[in-house]
Each structure stands twice: as structure tokens, then as C-alpha cells.
Amino acid sequence: MQRFASVVAIHAGLLLGLTSWSPRFGNAQATDDMKNTLLLHNVYRCMHGVPLLEWDDAVAANAQKWADNGQYKHSSSQDRVVDGVQLGENLAWGYPTRSGISSTKAWYDEISLTEGGKGLVTTFSAAIGHYTQVVWKATTRLGCAVGKAVVSTKQGPKEGDYIVCQYGSAGNYQGQFSANVLAPTESLATCKQKVGYSGDVTVPGTASGESTGGSSGGSSPGDSPDPTAKLPSSCVPNFKLPTGGLCVYGNLHCQSKFCCPRLRVCLPDSGGRVSSNDVKVPANQQKSILDTIFLGAGTCEPWDDRQACMQTSEGEPLSTWNQSKCKCKQFYMDHYNAGTWVSLNTHEGFKCDSTTAEGANAVPIASVATKLVSYGVGGAVLLTSVLALVR
């Protein structure tokens, strides 16, 4: 326990203006990729004004044990305890290859999905769970590992690189986000110099055309829809819907601009809640609609392919938008493809015009490079993050 507590004091000096910092690895066999994975974590943490992470060989060994297990899913909470400390966990998978550096970039790039892209978070959202763990203030130790895992893809099962990073102590505790997830206050250039990281890295939404140098979605460029083509269910409503409204595109259909990627209803924000009473739909279809939204995992399971399933903080789909990749229930997909999901709303006076000008798209399409994360060429990538709940 003492090893975890001491690191805050060790690195407090950096936040007070120390000009440089050098990582220490007890394991001389740590690869350059793992060393740079730590450095990149600390570039981001420096930007947010939180203590830098220290590499922990015991945590890394625990991560390696799970990576060697070869299962692309989270380890149990019981398996993520080192020296009595509960660890958090971020995972990534890529075919044919994946690095800790590209994974860390992709995790942090979720900052684009925070409100206004400013990085402040007050409650948990699965869409940004990697980002919040990377910059979680109370976390002090990091250990990462790489293994191999076989994952089903559109082209069949593929064996790719499997990245596991574990964090001590765990972040993403409900009720603690405001104190632990802070907005950036330091520039990227300054923090690269302080930490001693010389690799290619940018912050989402900075200079146009800049690339993070790694892929972070599950689609390849050839799978992307034509951004000039009309998207399914892109009807234009006569007014935007409140919480509980059936939606597809946040910027088009929701007052809040947030259409929940899992439920496919409007929420007040990424951490908002909805009840069945908020959903106004025809009585003869109410049971089918409510079962689609609230039973099981929800309407869709968007986490494996964020580029195809997620939208920006402004509610804009990316050019890689593709609902067929989001593991959505058939009832929703039938209405989505028919353009009738949003039209199921029965709010008083509500209409949704399904027509758009020929060759036009009613839904603004966000640039992958500037709005969410840069897209790297080739391969498939999966990301997942774990939530630590206070019982």
C-alpha cells in the first residue's frame, strides 16, 4: 500500500514547475513501447495538472497475466488487486498489430466526447471511460502488457495484438469524477518537454490534418459510408425532442444534442437518465419499443466500434457511421433502415420530414481527423474500459 501512496509526493514537483522528469523501471526488460506508453500517459496527465504515474512491475505482471489469457474482455475485480489495492483497467485490440502508444492515444482522444470537448466530467459515461481513467487524479501507478487474442471480425476470426493497461488505484468511481477529472491547463508542447516524450502526438481538434499516428476505430476506410449520401433515419423534425425521445442523430433530433448510442433515445447529457415514462410512443407498439430500449444491453452495443457507432459532443456522426456494426436489436434496425424510428414519437404536434434535397444530407458529418480521433490506415481495433463502482 505504501508504494502507491508515495508517488504523489514524489512527482508533486513537476506540477510546481520542474523542467524534466525521468521514468524508472525496475524491470530492465520493459520494451520501448511500454516505456513510451508510460511517458505518453504522463504527457496527458501533465496537461491536466495531475500527478504523474510511476511504472509498477507488480501491476505490469498482473496485466501480463491477463493479456496472456488471450480473452478480449475485462478481468474480474478479484484478479485486479495488487498489494491490497483495487486496479482499474483499459483494454485495446488491433489486427494485425497494435501498440501501447496507439492505444493510449485512442483512449485519451475520447476527450472529444466530453461536453464541448473541454475534458471536464462529472459522472461516468462508457463512451469516455478510457479517457477518465488515463487522467484520473488519484491514480498513481501504471503497468501495461501485450498479448495475443482472437476476435471475431467481419472477415472472420483474427488474431491480433491485445493491450492491457492496469491502474492503481482504480479510477472511474461514481461520485468522484469532479475531483479527479480536471480540464487541461498546460500545453501539449510544454508537457512533452517536461516528461521527455519525443513521439508524434496531437490533441483532438487542434491543427487540421494532424494525425495521432494510430488507428482507433473498428472500421477500415473502405467501409466508410459516403458522407454526401443521405443517411437512414435522417428525417428533419419540426422541433427537437426532450429526454426520452426516440432518436438517431443528436444534432438533428435532440434538444440536448445527445442521442444515447446504447439506448437510442435523447438524454440530457452523456451521464443523464431516462425512464419508460419519458418515452412517448404509440400504445400498440409500446411494449416492443420499451423492450428494445430497456431490456438486456439496450437498443445497441456500440462500444466495440466507436467510429461506426458514436457521435461527437455536438451530436454529429462521423464519416465512418454505420449502424450495422453496432450490434443493434432487429426491431430498431428495421425501423432505422426504413427511416421510421424517430417517426414513432408521439409527442404532441411532432412531425419528422423524411425528405431532404436531392444528393444532400440533413445530418452534418463530422471529420474523423478533427472531431473525434484521427483514423489510421488498415486493421481493426477494439477498445474497452472498466468502471469501478463504490458499493
mmCIF file of C-alpha atoms in Angstrom, residues 9-366:
data_model
loop_
_atom_site.group_PDB
_atom_site.id
_atom_site.type_symbol
_atom_site.label_atom_id
_atom_site.label_comp_id
_atom_site.label_asym_id
_atom_site.label_seq_id
_atom_site.Cartn_x
_atom_site.Cartn_y
_atom_site.Cartn_z
ATOM 1 C CA ALA A 9 4.707 13.294 -3.168
ATOM 2 C CA ILE A 10 7.497 12.150 -5.492
ATOM 3 C CA HIS A 11 6.048 13.881 -8.530
ATOM 4 C CA ALA A 12 4.355 16.896 -6.989
ATOM 5 C CA GLY A 13 7.444 18.857 -8.022
ATOM 6 C CA LEU A 14 6.619 18.553 -11.707
ATOM 7 C CA LEU A 15 3.354 20.376 -11.184
ATOM 8 C CA LEU A 16 5.229 23.184 -9.449
ATOM 9 C CA GLY A 17 7.420 23.883 -12.471
ATOM 10 C CA LEU A 18 10.070 21.161 -12.521
ATOM 11 C CA THR A 19 11.602 21.227 -16.018
ATOM 12 C CA SER A 20 12.021 17.495 -16.631
ATOM 13 C CA TRP A 21 11.193 14.063 -15.318
ATOM 14 C CA SER A 22 12.677 10.615 -15.879
ATOM 15 C CA PRO A 23 10.722 7.356 -15.556
ATOM 16 C CA ARG A 24 12.085 4.467 -13.518
ATOM 17 C CA PHE A 25 11.571 0.833 -14.462
ATOM 18 C CA GLY A 26 12.547 -1.878 -12.030
ATOM 19 C CA ASN A 27 12.236 -4.365 -14.886
ATOM 20 C CA ALA A 28 15.096 -3.816 -17.298
ATOM 21 C CA GLN A 29 13.206 -5.929 -19.871
ATOM 22 C CA ALA A 30 10.411 -3.388 -20.292
ATOM 23 C CA THR A 31 10.009 -2.717 -24.018
ATOM 24 C CA ASP A 32 10.395 0.683 -25.631
ATOM 25 C CA ASP A 33 6.685 0.618 -26.431
ATOM 26 C CA MET A 34 5.769 0.098 -22.781
ATOM 27 C CA LYS A 35 8.195 2.807 -21.680
ATOM 28 C CA ASN A 36 6.689 5.233 -24.177
ATOM 29 C CA THR A 37 3.194 4.172 -23.129
ATOM 30 C CA LEU A 38 4.018 5.410 -19.618
ATOM 31 C CA LEU A 39 5.547 8.606 -20.994
ATOM 32 C CA LEU A 40 2.501 9.355 -23.121
ATOM 33 C CA HIS A 41 0.148 8.768 -20.186
ATOM 34 C CA ASN A 42 2.218 11.301 -18.283
ATOM 35 C CA VAL A 43 2.166 13.862 -21.096
ATOM 36 C CA TYR A 44 -1.618 13.830 -20.874
ATOM 37 C CA ARG A 45 -1.622 13.897 -17.078
ATOM 38 C CA CYS A 46 0.817 16.823 -17.061
ATOM 39 C CA MET A 47 -1.592 18.713 -19.335
ATOM 40 C CA HIS A 48 -4.382 18.146 -16.797
ATOM 41 C CA GLY A 49 -2.272 19.187 -13.825
ATOM 42 C CA VAL A 50 -2.443 15.850 -12.007
ATOM 43 C CA PRO A 51 0.447 13.810 -10.555
ATOM 44 C CA LEU A 52 2.408 11.693 -12.987
ATOM 45 C CA LEU A 53 2.194 7.912 -12.941
ATOM 46 C CA GLU A 54 5.017 5.635 -11.833
ATOM 47 C CA TRP A 55 5.571 2.313 -13.572
ATOM 48 C CA ASP A 56 4.870 -0.623 -11.261
ATOM 49 C CA ASP A 57 6.376 -4.006 -12.115
ATOM 50 C CA ALA A 58 3.853 -5.879 -9.975
ATOM 51 C CA VAL A 59 0.948 -4.171 -11.730
ATOM 52 C CA ALA A 60 2.581 -4.853 -15.110
ATOM 53 C CA ALA A 61 2.980 -8.530 -14.198
ATOM 54 C CA ASN A 62 -0.692 -8.676 -13.274
ATOM 55 C CA ALA A 63 -1.607 -7.067 -16.605
ATOM 56 C CA GLN A 64 0.633 -9.535 -18.432
ATOM 57 C CA LYS A 65 -1.065 -12.463 -16.743
ATOM 58 C CA TRP A 66 -4.410 -11.293 -18.099
ATOM 59 C CA ALA A 67 -3.017 -10.451 -21.553
ATOM 60 C CA ASP A 68 -1.577 -13.969 -21.778
ATOM 61 C CA ASN A 69 -5.042 -15.311 -21.019
ATOM 62 C CA GLY A 70 -5.969 -14.254 -24.555
ATOM 63 C CA GLN A 71 -9.581 -13.303 -23.844
ATOM 64 C CA TYR A 72 -10.693 -9.917 -25.074
ATOM 65 C CA LYS A 73 -12.783 -8.998 -22.070
ATOM 66 C CA HIS A 74 -12.144 -7.436 -18.699
ATOM 67 C CA SER A 75 -10.516 -9.372 -15.918
ATOM 68 C CA SER A 76 -12.581 -9.788 -12.773
ATOM 69 C CA SER A 77 -12.221 -7.248 -9.980
ATOM 70 C CA GLN A 78 -10.749 -10.037 -7.817
ATOM 71 C CA ASP A 79 -7.999 -10.532 -10.396
ATOM 72 C CA ARG A 80 -7.189 -6.820 -10.377
ATOM 73 C CA VAL A 81 -5.868 -6.483 -6.829
ATOM 74 C CA VAL A 82 -2.156 -5.865 -6.153
ATOM 75 C CA ASP A 83 -0.816 -5.177 -2.656
ATOM 76 C CA GLY A 84 -4.401 -4.861 -1.462
ATOM 77 C CA VAL A 85 -5.144 -2.079 -3.979
ATOM 78 C CA GLN A 86 -8.011 -2.363 -6.480
ATOM 79 C CA LEU A 87 -6.787 -1.717 -10.014
ATOM 80 C CA GLY A 88 -8.601 -0.145 -12.950
ATOM 81 C CA GLU A 89 -8.176 -1.478 -16.473
ATOM 82 C CA ASN A 90 -8.154 -0.253 -20.084
ATOM 83 C CA LEU A 91 -8.063 -2.732 -22.964
ATOM 84 C CA ALA A 92 -7.375 -2.441 -26.684
ATOM 85 C CA TRP A 93 -7.063 -4.928 -29.524
ATOM 86 C CA GLY A 94 -5.813 -4.468 -33.069
ATOM 87 C CA TYR A 95 -5.263 -6.565 -36.151
ATOM 88 C CA PRO A 96 -2.708 -7.227 -37.425
ATOM 89 C CA THR A 97 -0.773 -5.179 -34.856
ATOM 90 C CA ARG A 98 -1.467 -2.765 -32.019
ATOM 91 C CA SER A 99 0.834 -0.787 -29.727
ATOM 92 C CA GLY A 100 0.521 0.633 -26.251
ATOM 93 C CA ILE A 101 1.235 4.071 -27.693
ATOM 94 C CA SER A 102 -1.589 3.979 -30.253
ATOM 95 C CA SER A 103 -3.925 2.562 -27.607
ATOM 96 C CA THR A 104 -3.125 5.382 -25.175
ATOM 97 C CA LYS A 105 -3.721 7.956 -27.916
ATOM 98 C CA ALA A 106 -7.096 6.414 -28.715
ATOM 99 C CA TRP A 107 -8.094 6.279 -25.044
ATOM 100 C CA TYR A 108 -7.238 9.919 -24.468
ATOM 101 C CA ASP A 109 -8.898 11.049 -27.703
ATOM 102 C CA GLU A 110 -12.250 10.343 -26.047
ATOM 103 C CA ILE A 111 -11.829 13.824 -24.551
ATOM 104 C CA SER A 112 -13.564 14.952 -27.759
ATOM 105 C CA LEU A 113 -16.743 13.319 -26.459
ATOM 106 C CA THR A 114 -16.806 15.361 -23.248
ATOM 107 C CA GLU A 115 -19.049 18.420 -23.123
ATOM 108 C CA GLY A 116 -17.644 20.958 -25.544
ATOM 109 C CA GLY A 117 -14.505 18.832 -25.801
ATOM 110 C CA LYS A 118 -13.194 20.603 -22.690
ATOM 111 C CA GLY A 119 -12.339 17.485 -20.704
ATOM 112 C CA LEU A 120 -14.457 18.102 -17.608
ATOM 113 C CA VAL A 121 -16.546 15.141 -16.438
ATOM 114 C CA THR A 122 -18.971 14.902 -13.530
ATOM 115 C CA THR A 123 -20.343 11.378 -13.952
ATOM 116 C CA PHE A 124 -19.458 8.112 -15.642
ATOM 117 C CA SER A 125 -20.124 7.534 -19.324
ATOM 118 C CA ALA A 126 -18.915 4.383 -21.071
ATOM 119 C CA ALA A 127 -18.103 6.465 -24.154
ATOM 120 C CA ILE A 128 -15.300 8.269 -22.274
ATOM 121 C CA GLY A 129 -14.295 5.681 -19.659
ATOM 122 C CA HIS A 130 -10.798 5.201 -21.090
ATOM 123 C CA TYR A 131 -10.080 8.933 -21.066
ATOM 124 C CA THR A 132 -11.250 9.400 -17.484
ATOM 125 C CA GLN A 133 -9.038 6.537 -16.261
ATOM 126 C CA VAL A 134 -5.981 7.894 -18.089
ATOM 127 C CA VAL A 135 -6.237 11.305 -16.347
ATOM 128 C CA TRP A 136 -7.801 10.168 -13.038
ATOM 129 C CA LYS A 137 -6.044 12.293 -10.421
ATOM 130 C CA ALA A 138 -5.926 9.742 -7.595
ATOM 131 C CA THR A 139 -4.322 7.041 -9.742
ATOM 132 C CA THR A 140 -0.563 6.847 -9.131
ATOM 133 C CA ARG A 141 0.733 3.604 -10.701
ATOM 134 C CA LEU A 142 0.638 2.036 -14.142
ATOM 135 C CA GLY A 143 1.512 -1.372 -15.536
ATOM 136 C CA CYS A 144 0.836 -2.445 -19.128
ATOM 137 C CA ALA A 145 1.342 -5.586 -21.172
ATOM 138 C CA VAL A 146 0.773 -7.014 -24.641
ATOM 139 C CA GLY A 147 -0.537 -10.442 -25.555
ATOM 140 C CA LYS A 148 -2.496 -12.080 -28.358
ATOM 141 C CA ALA A 149 -6.260 -12.537 -28.644
ATOM 142 C CA VAL A 150 -8.561 -13.905 -31.319
ATOM 143 C CA VAL A 151 -11.543 -11.651 -32.048
ATOM 144 C CA SER A 152 -14.405 -12.158 -34.488
ATOM 145 C CA THR A 153 -14.403 -9.578 -37.284
ATOM 146 C CA LYS A 154 -16.414 -9.113 -40.470
ATOM 147 C CA GLN A 155 -13.701 -11.087 -42.263
ATOM 148 C CA GLY A 156 -13.847 -13.898 -39.704
ATOM 149 C CA PRO A 157 -11.768 -14.643 -36.569
ATOM 150 C CA LYS A 158 -8.483 -12.717 -36.454
ATOM 151 C CA GLU A 159 -5.560 -12.985 -34.054
ATOM 152 C CA GLY A 160 -4.248 -9.548 -33.144
ATOM 153 C CA ASP A 161 -2.263 -7.710 -30.515
ATOM 154 C CA TYR A 162 -4.030 -7.369 -27.185
ATOM 155 C CA ILE A 163 -3.058 -4.397 -24.983
ATOM 156 C CA VAL A 164 -3.863 -4.452 -21.266
ATOM 157 C CA CYS A 165 -3.111 -1.464 -19.019
ATOM 158 C CA GLN A 166 -3.940 -1.597 -15.315
ATOM 159 C CA TYR A 167 -4.039 1.391 -12.968
ATOM 160 C CA GLY A 168 -3.505 1.665 -9.224
ATOM 161 C CA SER A 169 -5.576 2.715 -7.593
ATOM 162 C CA ALA A 170 -8.608 2.371 -9.866
ATOM 163 C CA GLY A 171 -10.402 5.382 -11.285
ATOM 164 C CA ASN A 172 -13.962 5.848 -12.568
ATOM 165 C CA TYR A 173 -15.658 5.778 -9.165
ATOM 166 C CA GLN A 174 -19.144 7.259 -9.174
ATOM 167 C CA GLY A 175 -19.334 10.420 -7.100
ATOM 168 C CA GLN A 176 -15.627 11.211 -7.540
ATOM 169 C CA PHE A 177 -15.416 12.466 -11.133
ATOM 170 C CA SER A 178 -15.462 16.196 -10.401
ATOM 171 C CA ALA A 179 -12.498 15.871 -8.034
ATOM 172 C CA ASN A 180 -10.465 13.561 -10.277
ATOM 173 C CA VAL A 181 -11.139 14.529 -13.909
ATOM 174 C CA LEU A 182 -9.875 18.057 -14.494
ATOM 175 C CA ALA A 183 -9.665 20.217 -17.610
ATOM 176 C CA PRO A 184 -6.289 20.651 -19.351
ATOM 177 C CA THR A 185 -4.315 23.641 -18.106
ATOM 178 C CA GLU A 186 -0.878 23.060 -19.670
ATOM 179 C CA SER A 187 0.087 22.949 -23.343
ATOM 180 C CA LEU A 188 0.984 19.741 -25.155
ATOM 181 C CA ALA A 189 4.382 21.105 -26.194
ATOM 182 C CA THR A 190 5.298 22.097 -22.648
ATOM 183 C CA CYS A 191 4.327 18.711 -21.236
ATOM 184 C CA LYS A 192 6.144 16.748 -23.937
ATOM 185 C CA GLN A 193 9.289 18.637 -22.972
ATOM 186 C CA LYS A 194 8.770 18.179 -19.229
ATOM 187 C CA VAL A 195 8.067 14.480 -19.497
ATOM 188 C CA GLY A 196 10.699 13.846 -22.158
ATOM 189 C CA TYR A 197 8.399 12.337 -24.779
ATOM 190 C CA SER A 198 9.536 12.871 -28.362
ATOM 191 C CA GLY A 199 6.923 10.803 -30.206
ATOM 192 C CA ASP A 200 4.212 12.081 -32.546
ATOM 193 C CA VAL A 201 1.098 13.143 -30.671
ATOM 194 C CA THR A 202 -1.616 15.765 -31.087
ATOM 195 C CA VAL A 203 -4.684 16.808 -29.160
ATOM 196 C CA PRO A 204 -8.092 16.249 -30.826
ATOM 197 C CA GLY A 205 -9.408 19.335 -32.572
ATOM 198 C CA THR A 206 -6.019 21.052 -32.950
ATOM 199 C CA ALA A 207 -4.349 21.811 -36.269
ATOM 200 C CA SER A 208 -6.322 20.436 -39.198
ATOM 201 C CA GLY A 209 -4.934 17.311 -40.774
ATOM 202 C CA GLU A 210 -2.814 16.407 -37.773
ATOM 203 C CA SER A 211 -2.720 12.708 -37.008
ATOM 204 C CA THR A 212 -2.261 10.774 -33.821
ATOM 205 C CA GLY A 213 -0.359 8.233 -35.884
ATOM 206 C CA GLY A 214 -2.560 5.294 -34.891
ATOM 207 C CA SER A 215 -5.936 3.815 -35.666
ATOM 208 C CA SER A 216 -8.617 3.886 -33.022
ATOM 209 C CA GLY A 217 -11.790 2.639 -34.596
ATOM 210 C CA GLY A 218 -13.130 -0.639 -35.830
ATOM 211 C CA SER A 219 -13.726 0.302 -39.450
ATOM 212 C CA SER A 220 -11.392 0.427 -42.383
ATOM 213 C CA PRO A 221 -11.540 3.337 -44.843
ATOM 214 C CA GLY A 222 -13.227 1.128 -47.419
ATOM 215 C CA ASP A 223 -16.138 0.522 -45.040
ATOM 216 C CA SER A 224 -16.997 4.204 -44.615
ATOM 217 C CA PRO A 225 -20.328 5.473 -45.969
ATOM 218 C CA ASP A 226 -20.362 8.302 -48.485
ATOM 219 C CA PRO A 227 -20.747 11.456 -46.354
ATOM 220 C CA THR A 228 -22.688 13.137 -49.169
ATOM 221 C CA ALA A 229 -25.307 10.365 -49.286
ATOM 222 C CA LYS A 230 -28.486 10.672 -47.260
ATOM 223 C CA LEU A 231 -28.178 8.670 -44.036
ATOM 224 C CA PRO A 232 -31.009 6.379 -42.891
ATOM 225 C CA SER A 233 -33.496 7.950 -40.459
ATOM 226 C CA SER A 234 -32.204 11.455 -41.159
ATOM 227 C CA CYS A 235 -35.680 12.971 -41.076
ATOM 228 C CA VAL A 236 -35.883 16.638 -40.119
ATOM 229 C CA PRO A 237 -38.220 17.232 -37.122
ATOM 230 C CA ASN A 238 -40.409 20.281 -36.681
ATOM 231 C CA PHE A 239 -38.964 20.549 -33.156
ATOM 232 C CA LYS A 240 -36.182 18.785 -31.289
ATOM 233 C CA LEU A 241 -37.088 16.131 -28.780
ATOM 234 C CA PRO A 242 -36.763 16.187 -24.965
ATOM 235 C CA THR A 243 -35.382 13.381 -22.781
ATOM 236 C CA GLY A 244 -36.900 10.066 -23.815
ATOM 237 C CA GLY A 245 -37.476 10.959 -27.451
ATOM 238 C CA LEU A 246 -36.547 8.202 -29.910
ATOM 239 C CA CYS A 247 -33.550 9.494 -31.840
ATOM 240 C CA VAL A 248 -30.729 8.584 -34.185
ATOM 241 C CA TYR A 249 -28.677 11.776 -34.618
ATOM 242 C CA GLY A 250 -28.219 14.005 -31.586
ATOM 243 C CA ASN A 251 -27.612 17.222 -33.508
ATOM 244 C CA LEU A 252 -30.757 16.688 -35.584
ATOM 245 C CA HIS A 253 -33.248 15.119 -33.184
ATOM 246 C CA CYS A 254 -32.425 16.046 -29.539
ATOM 247 C CA GLN A 255 -32.746 19.294 -27.618
ATOM 248 C CA SER A 256 -29.574 18.330 -25.732
ATOM 249 C CA LYS A 257 -27.749 17.159 -28.904
ATOM 250 C CA PHE A 258 -27.102 13.861 -27.072
ATOM 251 C CA CYS A 259 -28.693 10.737 -28.525
ATOM 252 C CA CYS A 260 -27.606 7.843 -26.306
ATOM 253 C CA PRO A 261 -25.610 5.417 -28.504
ATOM 254 C CA ARG A 262 -26.801 2.453 -26.431
ATOM 255 C CA LEU A 263 -30.494 3.257 -25.913
ATOM 256 C CA ARG A 264 -31.153 5.409 -28.995
ATOM 257 C CA VAL A 265 -33.190 7.933 -27.016
ATOM 258 C CA CYS A 266 -32.421 11.559 -26.166
ATOM 259 C CA LEU A 267 -30.727 12.133 -22.803
ATOM 260 C CA PRO A 268 -29.945 15.462 -21.106
ATOM 261 C CA ASP A 269 -26.212 14.651 -21.343
ATOM 262 C CA SER A 270 -23.833 11.679 -21.507
ATOM 263 C CA GLY A 271 -24.477 10.866 -17.851
ATOM 264 C CA GLY A 272 -28.223 11.515 -17.907
ATOM 265 C CA ARG A 273 -31.012 9.106 -17.051
ATOM 266 C CA VAL A 274 -34.282 8.154 -18.700
ATOM 267 C CA SER A 275 -37.352 6.216 -17.570
ATOM 268 C CA SER A 276 -40.051 4.415 -19.528
ATOM 269 C CA ASN A 277 -42.423 7.257 -18.630
ATOM 270 C CA ASP A 278 -40.290 9.620 -20.726
ATOM 271 C CA VAL A 279 -40.813 7.550 -23.883
ATOM 272 C CA LYS A 280 -43.890 8.739 -25.825
ATOM 273 C CA VAL A 281 -44.801 6.176 -28.487
ATOM 274 C CA PRO A 282 -47.925 4.516 -29.972
ATOM 275 C CA ALA A 283 -49.760 2.280 -27.475
ATOM 276 C CA ASN A 284 -49.915 -0.634 -29.896
ATOM 277 C CA GLN A 285 -46.101 -0.648 -30.227
ATOM 278 C CA GLN A 286 -45.175 0.492 -26.737
ATOM 279 C CA LYS A 287 -44.149 -2.934 -25.396
ATOM 280 C CA SER A 288 -41.915 -3.730 -28.383
ATOM 281 C CA ILE A 289 -40.260 -0.318 -28.196
ATOM 282 C CA LEU A 290 -39.694 -0.342 -24.421
ATOM 283 C CA ASP A 291 -38.338 -3.915 -24.563
ATOM 284 C CA THR A 292 -35.933 -2.835 -27.298
ATOM 285 C CA ILE A 293 -34.689 0.116 -25.271
ATOM 286 C CA PHE A 294 -34.592 -1.198 -21.720
ATOM 287 C CA LEU A 295 -34.212 -4.988 -21.804
ATOM 288 C CA GLY A 296 -30.792 -6.622 -21.902
ATOM 289 C CA ALA A 297 -27.898 -4.465 -23.077
ATOM 290 C CA GLY A 298 -30.202 -1.846 -24.583
ATOM 291 C CA THR A 299 -31.035 -0.985 -28.172
ATOM 292 C CA CYS A 300 -27.418 -1.269 -29.395
ATOM 293 C CA GLU A 301 -23.994 -2.318 -28.083
ATOM 294 C CA PRO A 302 -21.781 0.400 -29.567
ATOM 295 C CA TRP A 303 -18.561 0.046 -27.594
ATOM 296 C CA ASP A 304 -16.633 -2.303 -29.896
ATOM 297 C CA ASP A 305 -16.687 0.083 -32.865
ATOM 298 C CA ARG A 306 -16.825 3.666 -31.709
ATOM 299 C CA GLN A 307 -16.012 5.146 -35.097
ATOM 300 C CA ALA A 308 -19.094 3.471 -36.584
ATOM 301 C CA CYS A 309 -21.426 3.940 -33.604
ATOM 302 C CA MET A 310 -20.522 7.094 -31.667
ATOM 303 C CA GLN A 311 -21.170 10.771 -32.310
ATOM 304 C CA THR A 312 -19.269 13.892 -31.301
ATOM 305 C CA SER A 313 -20.141 16.165 -28.384
ATOM 306 C CA GLU A 314 -22.181 18.174 -30.917
ATOM 307 C CA GLY A 315 -24.201 15.092 -31.840
ATOM 308 C CA GLU A 316 -22.604 14.655 -35.249
ATOM 309 C CA PRO A 317 -21.971 11.173 -36.681
ATOM 310 C CA LEU A 318 -18.544 10.524 -38.128
ATOM 311 C CA SER A 319 -17.901 9.773 -41.786
ATOM 312 C CA THR A 320 -17.412 6.155 -40.637
ATOM 313 C CA TRP A 321 -21.007 5.966 -39.287
ATOM 314 C CA ASN A 322 -22.508 2.503 -39.802
ATOM 315 C CA GLN A 323 -25.284 1.253 -37.505
ATOM 316 C CA SER A 324 -24.999 -2.280 -38.890
ATOM 317 C CA LYS A 325 -21.752 -2.613 -36.904
ATOM 318 C CA CYS A 326 -23.280 -1.622 -33.581
ATOM 319 C CA LYS A 327 -24.970 -4.895 -32.530
ATOM 320 C CA CYS A 328 -28.409 -3.257 -32.532
ATOM 321 C CA LYS A 329 -31.622 -5.194 -31.967
ATOM 322 C CA GLN A 330 -33.530 -6.108 -35.095
ATOM 323 C CA PHE A 331 -36.649 -4.113 -34.169
ATOM 324 C CA TYR A 332 -34.561 -0.929 -34.105
ATOM 325 C CA MET A 333 -32.626 -1.792 -37.270
ATOM 326 C CA ASP A 334 -35.831 -2.436 -39.194
ATOM 327 C CA HIS A 335 -37.167 0.990 -38.264
ATOM 328 C CA TYR A 336 -33.752 2.653 -38.695
ATOM 329 C CA ASN A 337 -33.370 1.357 -42.242
ATOM 330 C CA ALA A 338 -36.986 2.194 -43.053
ATOM 331 C CA GLY A 339 -36.499 5.723 -41.692
ATOM 332 C CA THR A 340 -39.309 5.316 -39.154
ATOM 333 C CA TRP A 341 -37.576 5.055 -35.727
ATOM 334 C CA VAL A 342 -37.847 8.784 -34.996
ATOM 335 C CA SER A 343 -41.333 8.933 -36.519
ATOM 336 C CA LEU A 344 -42.549 6.582 -33.765
ATOM 337 C CA ASN A 345 -42.501 9.519 -31.313
ATOM 338 C CA THR A 346 -45.978 10.698 -30.354
ATOM 339 C CA HIS A 347 -45.105 13.994 -28.647
ATOM 340 C CA GLU A 348 -47.931 16.434 -29.287
ATOM 341 C CA GLY A 349 -47.603 18.072 -32.685
ATOM 342 C CA PHE A 350 -44.371 16.224 -33.521
ATOM 343 C CA LYS A 351 -43.551 15.532 -37.162
ATOM 344 C CA CYS A 352 -40.340 14.395 -38.787
ATOM 345 C CA ASP A 353 -39.975 15.151 -42.505
ATOM 346 C CA SER A 354 -38.128 12.280 -44.176
ATOM 347 C CA THR A 355 -37.310 14.262 -47.299
ATOM 348 C CA THR A 356 -34.085 16.137 -47.985
ATOM 349 C CA ALA A 357 -32.799 17.908 -51.056
ATOM 350 C CA GLU A 358 -31.536 15.521 -53.708
ATOM 351 C CA GLY A 359 -27.921 14.496 -53.028
ATOM 352 C CA ALA A 360 -27.901 16.380 -49.720
ATOM 353 C CA ASN A 361 -27.588 15.112 -46.189
ATOM 354 C CA ALA A 362 -29.675 16.595 -43.385
ATOM 355 C CA VAL A 363 -27.120 15.359 -40.863
ATOM 356 C CA PRO A 364 -23.796 17.241 -40.651
ATOM 357 C CA ILE A 365 -20.974 14.690 -40.924
ATOM 358 C CA ALA A 366 -18.017 15.235 -38.605
#
